[in-house]
mmCIF file of C-alpha atoms in Angstrom:
data_model
loop_
_atom_site.group_PDB
_atom_site.id
_atom_site.type_symbol
_atom_site.label_atom_id
_atom_site.label_comp_id
_atom_site.label_asym_id
_atom_site.label_seq_id
_atom_site.Cartn_x
_atom_site.Cartn_y
_atom_site.Cartn_z
ATOM 1 C CA UNK O 898 21.369 -58.958 -36.091
ATOM 2 C CA UNK O 899 19.445 -55.733 -35.795
ATOM 3 C CA UNK O 900 20.371 -53.045 -34.308
ATOM 4 C CA UNK O 901 17.171 -51.307 -33.470
ATOM 5 C CA UNK O 902 15.091 -54.098 -31.495
ATOM 6 C CA UNK O 903 11.350 -52.137 -30.616
ATOM 7 C CA UNK O 904 8.579 -54.069 -29.948
ATOM 8 C CA UNK O 905 6.064 -52.707 -32.810
ATOM 9 C CA UNK O 906 1.892 -52.656 -31.754
ATOM 10 C CA UNK O 907 3.224 -51.750 -27.969
ATOM 11 C CA UNK O 908 3.198 -49.145 -25.741
ATOM 12 C CA UNK O 909 6.611 -47.707 -26.681
ATOM 13 C CA UNK O 910 8.719 -47.547 -22.794
ATOM 14 C CA UNK O 911 11.905 -44.889 -22.478
ATOM 15 C CA UNK O 912 13.756 -47.089 -21.540
ATOM 16 C CA UNK O 913 13.291 -49.664 -24.230
ATOM 17 C CA UNK O 914 14.507 -46.065 -26.652
ATOM 18 C CA UNK O 915 17.332 -45.690 -24.491
ATOM 19 C CA UNK O 916 18.455 -49.496 -24.896
ATOM 20 C CA UNK O 917 18.084 -48.876 -28.927
ATOM 21 C CA UNK O 918 20.072 -45.509 -29.463
ATOM 22 C CA UNK O 919 22.713 -47.883 -26.957
ATOM 23 C CA UNK O 920 22.728 -50.733 -28.998
ATOM 24 C CA UNK O 921 23.838 -47.929 -32.272
ATOM 25 C CA UNK O 922 26.111 -46.150 -29.970
ATOM 26 C CA UNK O 923 28.012 -49.749 -29.974
ATOM 27 C CA UNK O 924 29.088 -48.975 -33.273
ATOM 28 C CA UNK O 925 32.075 -48.331 -33.986
ATOM 29 C CA UNK O 926 30.013 -47.126 -37.572
ATOM 30 C CA UNK O 927 28.151 -44.215 -36.228
ATOM 31 C CA UNK O 928 28.872 -41.075 -34.579
ATOM 32 C CA UNK O 929 25.246 -39.197 -34.407
ATOM 33 C CA UNK O 930 22.446 -40.775 -33.417
ATOM 34 C CA UNK O 931 19.071 -39.055 -33.138
ATOM 35 C CA UNK O 932 15.264 -40.135 -33.425
ATOM 36 C CA UNK O 933 12.337 -38.401 -33.680
ATOM 37 C CA UNK O 934 8.286 -39.575 -33.037
ATOM 38 C CA UNK O 935 6.223 -38.310 -35.507
ATOM 39 C CA UNK O 936 2.330 -38.794 -35.110
ATOM 40 C CA UNK O 937 1.657 -42.188 -36.540
ATOM 41 C CA UNK O 938 -1.301 -43.041 -38.475
ATOM 42 C CA UNK O 939 -3.415 -43.400 -35.979
ATOM 43 C CA UNK O 940 -4.012 -41.292 -32.977
ATOM 44 C CA UNK O 941 -2.393 -43.726 -30.610
ATOM 45 C CA UNK O 942 0.507 -44.526 -32.347
ATOM 46 C CA UNK O 943 3.769 -42.914 -33.184
ATOM 47 C CA UNK O 944 6.562 -43.565 -36.054
ATOM 48 C CA UNK O 945 10.037 -43.527 -34.833
ATOM 49 C CA UNK O 946 12.198 -41.847 -37.618
ATOM 50 C CA UNK O 947 15.827 -42.610 -36.573
ATOM 51 C CA UNK O 948 18.373 -40.496 -39.002
ATOM 52 C CA UNK O 949 22.659 -41.964 -38.409
ATOM 53 C CA UNK O 950 25.674 -41.284 -39.451
ATOM 54 C CA UNK O 951 28.568 -42.844 -39.873
ATOM 55 C CA UNK O 952 31.447 -42.031 -38.455
ATOM 56 C CA UNK O 953 33.584 -39.917 -39.924
ATOM 57 C CA UNK O 954 37.746 -40.613 -39.246
ATOM 58 C CA UNK O 955 38.930 -39.842 -42.673
ATOM 59 C CA UNK O 956 37.989 -37.108 -44.607
ATOM 60 C CA UNK O 957 39.202 -38.311 -47.896
ATOM 61 C CA UNK O 958 40.539 -41.507 -48.874
ATOM 62 C CA UNK O 959 44.236 -42.410 -47.961
ATOM 63 C CA UNK O 960 47.220 -45.157 -48.065
ATOM 64 C CA UNK O 961 49.048 -46.259 -45.182
ATOM 65 C CA UNK O 962 51.265 -49.205 -44.181
ATOM 66 C CA UNK O 963 51.488 -48.513 -40.881
ATOM 67 C CA UNK O 964 48.922 -46.536 -37.769
ATOM 68 C CA UNK O 965 50.071 -44.187 -34.743
ATOM 69 C CA UNK O 966 48.122 -43.284 -32.044
ATOM 70 C CA UNK O 967 48.441 -41.078 -29.997
ATOM 71 C CA UNK O 968 45.813 -39.949 -27.024
ATOM 72 C CA UNK O 969 45.887 -43.306 -25.371
ATOM 73 C CA UNK O 970 45.502 -42.153 -22.205
ATOM 74 C CA UNK O 971 43.387 -45.962 -20.536
ATOM 75 C CA UNK O 972 45.345 -48.621 -21.827
ATOM 76 C CA UNK O 973 49.067 -48.867 -22.995
ATOM 77 C CA UNK O 974 49.696 -47.792 -26.108
ATOM 78 C CA UNK O 975 51.072 -51.069 -27.571
ATOM 79 C CA UNK O 976 47.683 -53.669 -26.164
ATOM 80 C CA UNK O 977 45.941 -50.399 -28.408
ATOM 81 C CA UNK O 978 47.379 -50.349 -30.810
ATOM 82 C CA UNK O 979 47.660 -54.852 -30.695
ATOM 83 C CA UNK O 980 44.038 -54.400 -31.318
ATOM 84 C CA UNK O 981 44.061 -52.506 -34.037
ATOM 85 C CA UNK O 982 43.048 -54.825 -36.976
ATOM 86 C CA UNK O 983 44.300 -55.678 -40.752
ATOM 87 C CA UNK O 984 45.708 -52.855 -42.515
ATOM 88 C CA UNK O 985 43.537 -51.848 -45.485
ATOM 89 C CA UNK O 986 45.279 -52.159 -48.588
ATOM 90 C CA UNK O 987 46.136 -49.259 -51.070
ATOM 91 C CA UNK O 988 43.508 -46.541 -51.104
ATOM 92 C CA UNK O 989 41.443 -46.862 -47.862
ATOM 93 C CA UNK O 990 38.203 -45.178 -47.652
ATOM 94 C CA UNK O 991 36.406 -43.516 -44.063
ATOM 95 C CA UNK O 992 34.740 -47.168 -44.275
ATOM 96 C CA UNK O 993 38.347 -49.239 -44.316
ATOM 97 C CA UNK O 994 39.201 -47.340 -41.673
ATOM 98 C CA UNK O 995 36.706 -47.854 -39.311
ATOM 99 C CA UNK O 996 36.401 -51.967 -40.233
ATOM 100 C CA UNK O 997 40.178 -51.870 -38.819
ATOM 101 C CA UNK O 998 39.665 -49.721 -35.918
ATOM 102 C CA UNK O 999 36.376 -51.612 -35.342
ATOM 103 C CA UNK O 1000 39.038 -53.907 -32.828
ATOM 104 C CA UNK O 1001 40.374 -50.718 -30.804
ATOM 105 C CA UNK O 1002 36.896 -49.461 -30.289
ATOM 106 C CA UNK O 1003 35.712 -52.881 -29.431
ATOM 107 C CA UNK O 1004 38.270 -52.580 -26.466
ATOM 108 C CA UNK O 1005 37.665 -49.512 -25.432
ATOM 109 C CA UNK O 1006 33.631 -50.279 -25.840
ATOM 110 C CA UNK O 1007 34.123 -53.687 -22.998
ATOM 111 C CA UNK O 1008 35.535 -51.429 -20.679
ATOM 112 C CA UNK O 1009 32.767 -49.477 -20.600
ATOM 113 C CA UNK O 1010 34.162 -45.968 -21.757
ATOM 114 C CA UNK O 1011 30.784 -45.670 -24.574
ATOM 115 C CA UNK O 1012 32.322 -41.692 -25.625
ATOM 116 C CA UNK O 1013 35.375 -43.051 -27.008
ATOM 117 C CA UNK O 1014 36.160 -41.753 -30.687
ATOM 118 C CA UNK O 1015 39.011 -41.322 -33.600
ATOM 119 C CA UNK O 1016 40.202 -38.553 -36.045
ATOM 120 C CA UNK O 1017 42.693 -39.393 -38.407
ATOM 121 C CA UNK O 1018 44.864 -36.293 -37.505
ATOM 122 C CA UNK O 1019 46.926 -37.273 -40.294
ATOM 123 C CA UNK O 1020 49.743 -39.274 -43.127
ATOM 124 C CA UNK O 1021 53.160 -38.857 -43.031
ATOM 125 C CA UNK O 1022 55.935 -40.789 -44.768
ATOM 126 C CA UNK O 1023 53.073 -43.787 -44.537
ATOM 127 C CA UNK O 1024 51.838 -43.804 -41.136
ATOM 128 C CA UNK O 1025 48.639 -42.651 -40.740
ATOM 129 C CA UNK O 1026 48.510 -40.913 -37.137
ATOM 130 C CA UNK O 1027 44.977 -41.212 -35.159
ATOM 131 C CA UNK O 1028 43.991 -39.074 -32.579
ATOM 132 C CA UNK O 1029 42.055 -40.904 -30.389
ATOM 133 C CA UNK O 1030 39.544 -38.889 -27.912
ATOM 134 C CA UNK O 1031 38.131 -40.673 -25.509
ATOM 135 C CA UNK O 1032 35.400 -39.064 -23.266
ATOM 136 C CA UNK O 1033 36.727 -36.845 -20.756
ATOM 137 C CA UNK O 1034 33.465 -35.036 -19.378
ATOM 138 C CA UNK O 1035 34.154 -31.442 -19.768
ATOM 139 C CA UNK O 1036 31.562 -29.910 -18.028
ATOM 140 C CA UNK O 1037 28.129 -31.664 -16.830
ATOM 141 C CA UNK O 1038 24.411 -29.646 -17.613
ATOM 142 C CA UNK O 1039 21.474 -29.905 -16.636
ATOM 143 C CA UNK O 1040 18.559 -28.761 -18.344
ATOM 144 C CA UNK O 1041 16.880 -25.894 -17.437
ATOM 145 C CA UNK O 1042 12.761 -26.454 -16.422
ATOM 146 C CA UNK O 1043 13.208 -28.183 -12.917
ATOM 147 C CA UNK O 1044 12.723 -27.056 -9.294
ATOM 148 C CA UNK O 1045 15.389 -29.464 -8.452
ATOM 149 C CA UNK O 1046 18.283 -27.821 -7.063
ATOM 150 C CA UNK O 1047 21.038 -28.662 -9.138
ATOM 151 C CA UNK O 1048 23.328 -29.075 -6.199
ATOM 152 C CA UNK O 1049 21.054 -31.254 -5.106
ATOM 153 C CA UNK O 1050 21.262 -33.246 -8.706
ATOM 154 C CA UNK O 1051 25.430 -33.351 -9.086
ATOM 155 C CA UNK O 1052 25.446 -34.738 -5.108
ATOM 156 C CA UNK O 1053 23.390 -37.180 -6.710
ATOM 157 C CA UNK O 1054 24.948 -38.544 -9.829
ATOM 158 C CA UNK O 1055 28.353 -40.685 -10.838
ATOM 159 C CA UNK O 1056 29.885 -37.630 -13.089
ATOM 160 C CA UNK O 1057 32.720 -35.550 -12.314
ATOM 161 C CA UNK O 1058 34.624 -32.745 -14.773
ATOM 162 C CA UNK O 1059 38.297 -34.120 -15.701
ATOM 163 C CA UNK O 1060 36.962 -37.716 -15.300
ATOM 164 C CA UNK O 1061 36.696 -40.112 -18.672
ATOM 165 C CA UNK O 1062 33.315 -41.345 -18.911
ATOM 166 C CA UNK O 1063 31.934 -44.337 -18.550
ATOM 167 C CA UNK O 1064 28.804 -46.807 -18.708
ATOM 168 C CA UNK O 1065 28.949 -48.012 -15.137
ATOM 169 C CA UNK O 1066 29.357 -43.796 -13.947
ATOM 170 C CA UNK O 1067 26.807 -43.252 -16.200
ATOM 171 C CA UNK O 1068 24.199 -46.324 -15.214
ATOM 172 C CA UNK O 1069 24.434 -45.600 -10.992
ATOM 173 C CA UNK O 1070 23.892 -41.440 -11.957
ATOM 174 C CA UNK O 1071 20.395 -42.430 -14.096
ATOM 175 C CA UNK O 1072 20.087 -44.494 -11.183
ATOM 176 C CA UNK O 1073 20.489 -42.682 -8.036
ATOM 177 C CA UNK O 1074 18.848 -39.681 -9.737
ATOM 178 C CA UNK O 1075 15.967 -42.208 -10.650
ATOM 179 C CA UNK O 1076 15.407 -42.926 -7.502
ATOM 180 C CA UNK O 1077 15.217 -40.037 -5.811
ATOM 181 C CA UNK O 1078 11.263 -39.516 -6.344
ATOM 182 C CA UNK O 1079 10.971 -36.809 -8.390
ATOM 183 C CA UNK O 1080 11.032 -37.015 -12.134
ATOM 184 C CA UNK O 1081 8.530 -39.128 -14.855
ATOM 185 C CA UNK O 1082 12.032 -40.291 -16.026
ATOM 186 C CA UNK O 1083 15.891 -39.164 -16.719
ATOM 187 C CA UNK O 1084 17.808 -38.987 -19.459
ATOM 188 C CA UNK O 1085 21.373 -37.829 -19.936
ATOM 189 C CA UNK O 1086 22.853 -37.831 -23.006
ATOM 190 C CA UNK O 1087 26.788 -37.280 -23.731
ATOM 191 C CA UNK O 1088 27.411 -35.389 -26.364
ATOM 192 C CA UNK O 1089 30.776 -34.341 -27.696
ATOM 193 C CA UNK O 1090 32.153 -30.891 -27.508
ATOM 194 C CA UNK O 1091 35.331 -29.439 -28.559
ATOM 195 C CA UNK O 1092 37.198 -29.847 -24.714
ATOM 196 C CA UNK O 1093 35.511 -33.299 -24.749
#
């Protein structure tokens, strides 16, 4: 199925674009997703230029027969380990590792954890040590250029520093900010930083 399914020849709505970006974010295979509107062939048309990057887990092919998960806090570690797909045979490149962790990513995503990512820490004694970053909220930045006071905005969002970001909190925050009636549109863009 197509991950980006936007109507051609019709005006584009922000919610449709956010949905398309969300579809790509649901996939374990992509980490960075960027879309830029460019002038189309006519004055009233737009071309959407998509740039996606494969999610990096291993920097070079590795051989291993077991995986040790680190950083899992939102699920019992045994459950998380059981969801891993089959071990790749022989040397595993990044794509093979992504295939193996796809069911674990799905477990997180279906539970609403939308920023989960994985990093190969090391391979030692035939074991891949895989660090899971669950999307702990480290900061909430409100873009400059609004006359609405930050405290009003912060009071109306369901996001809190120190909590793991979930799709429910993101949706509730979006709806609350939209319902204020202060904005033409609201775009919440979670991005990774060093600490969350």
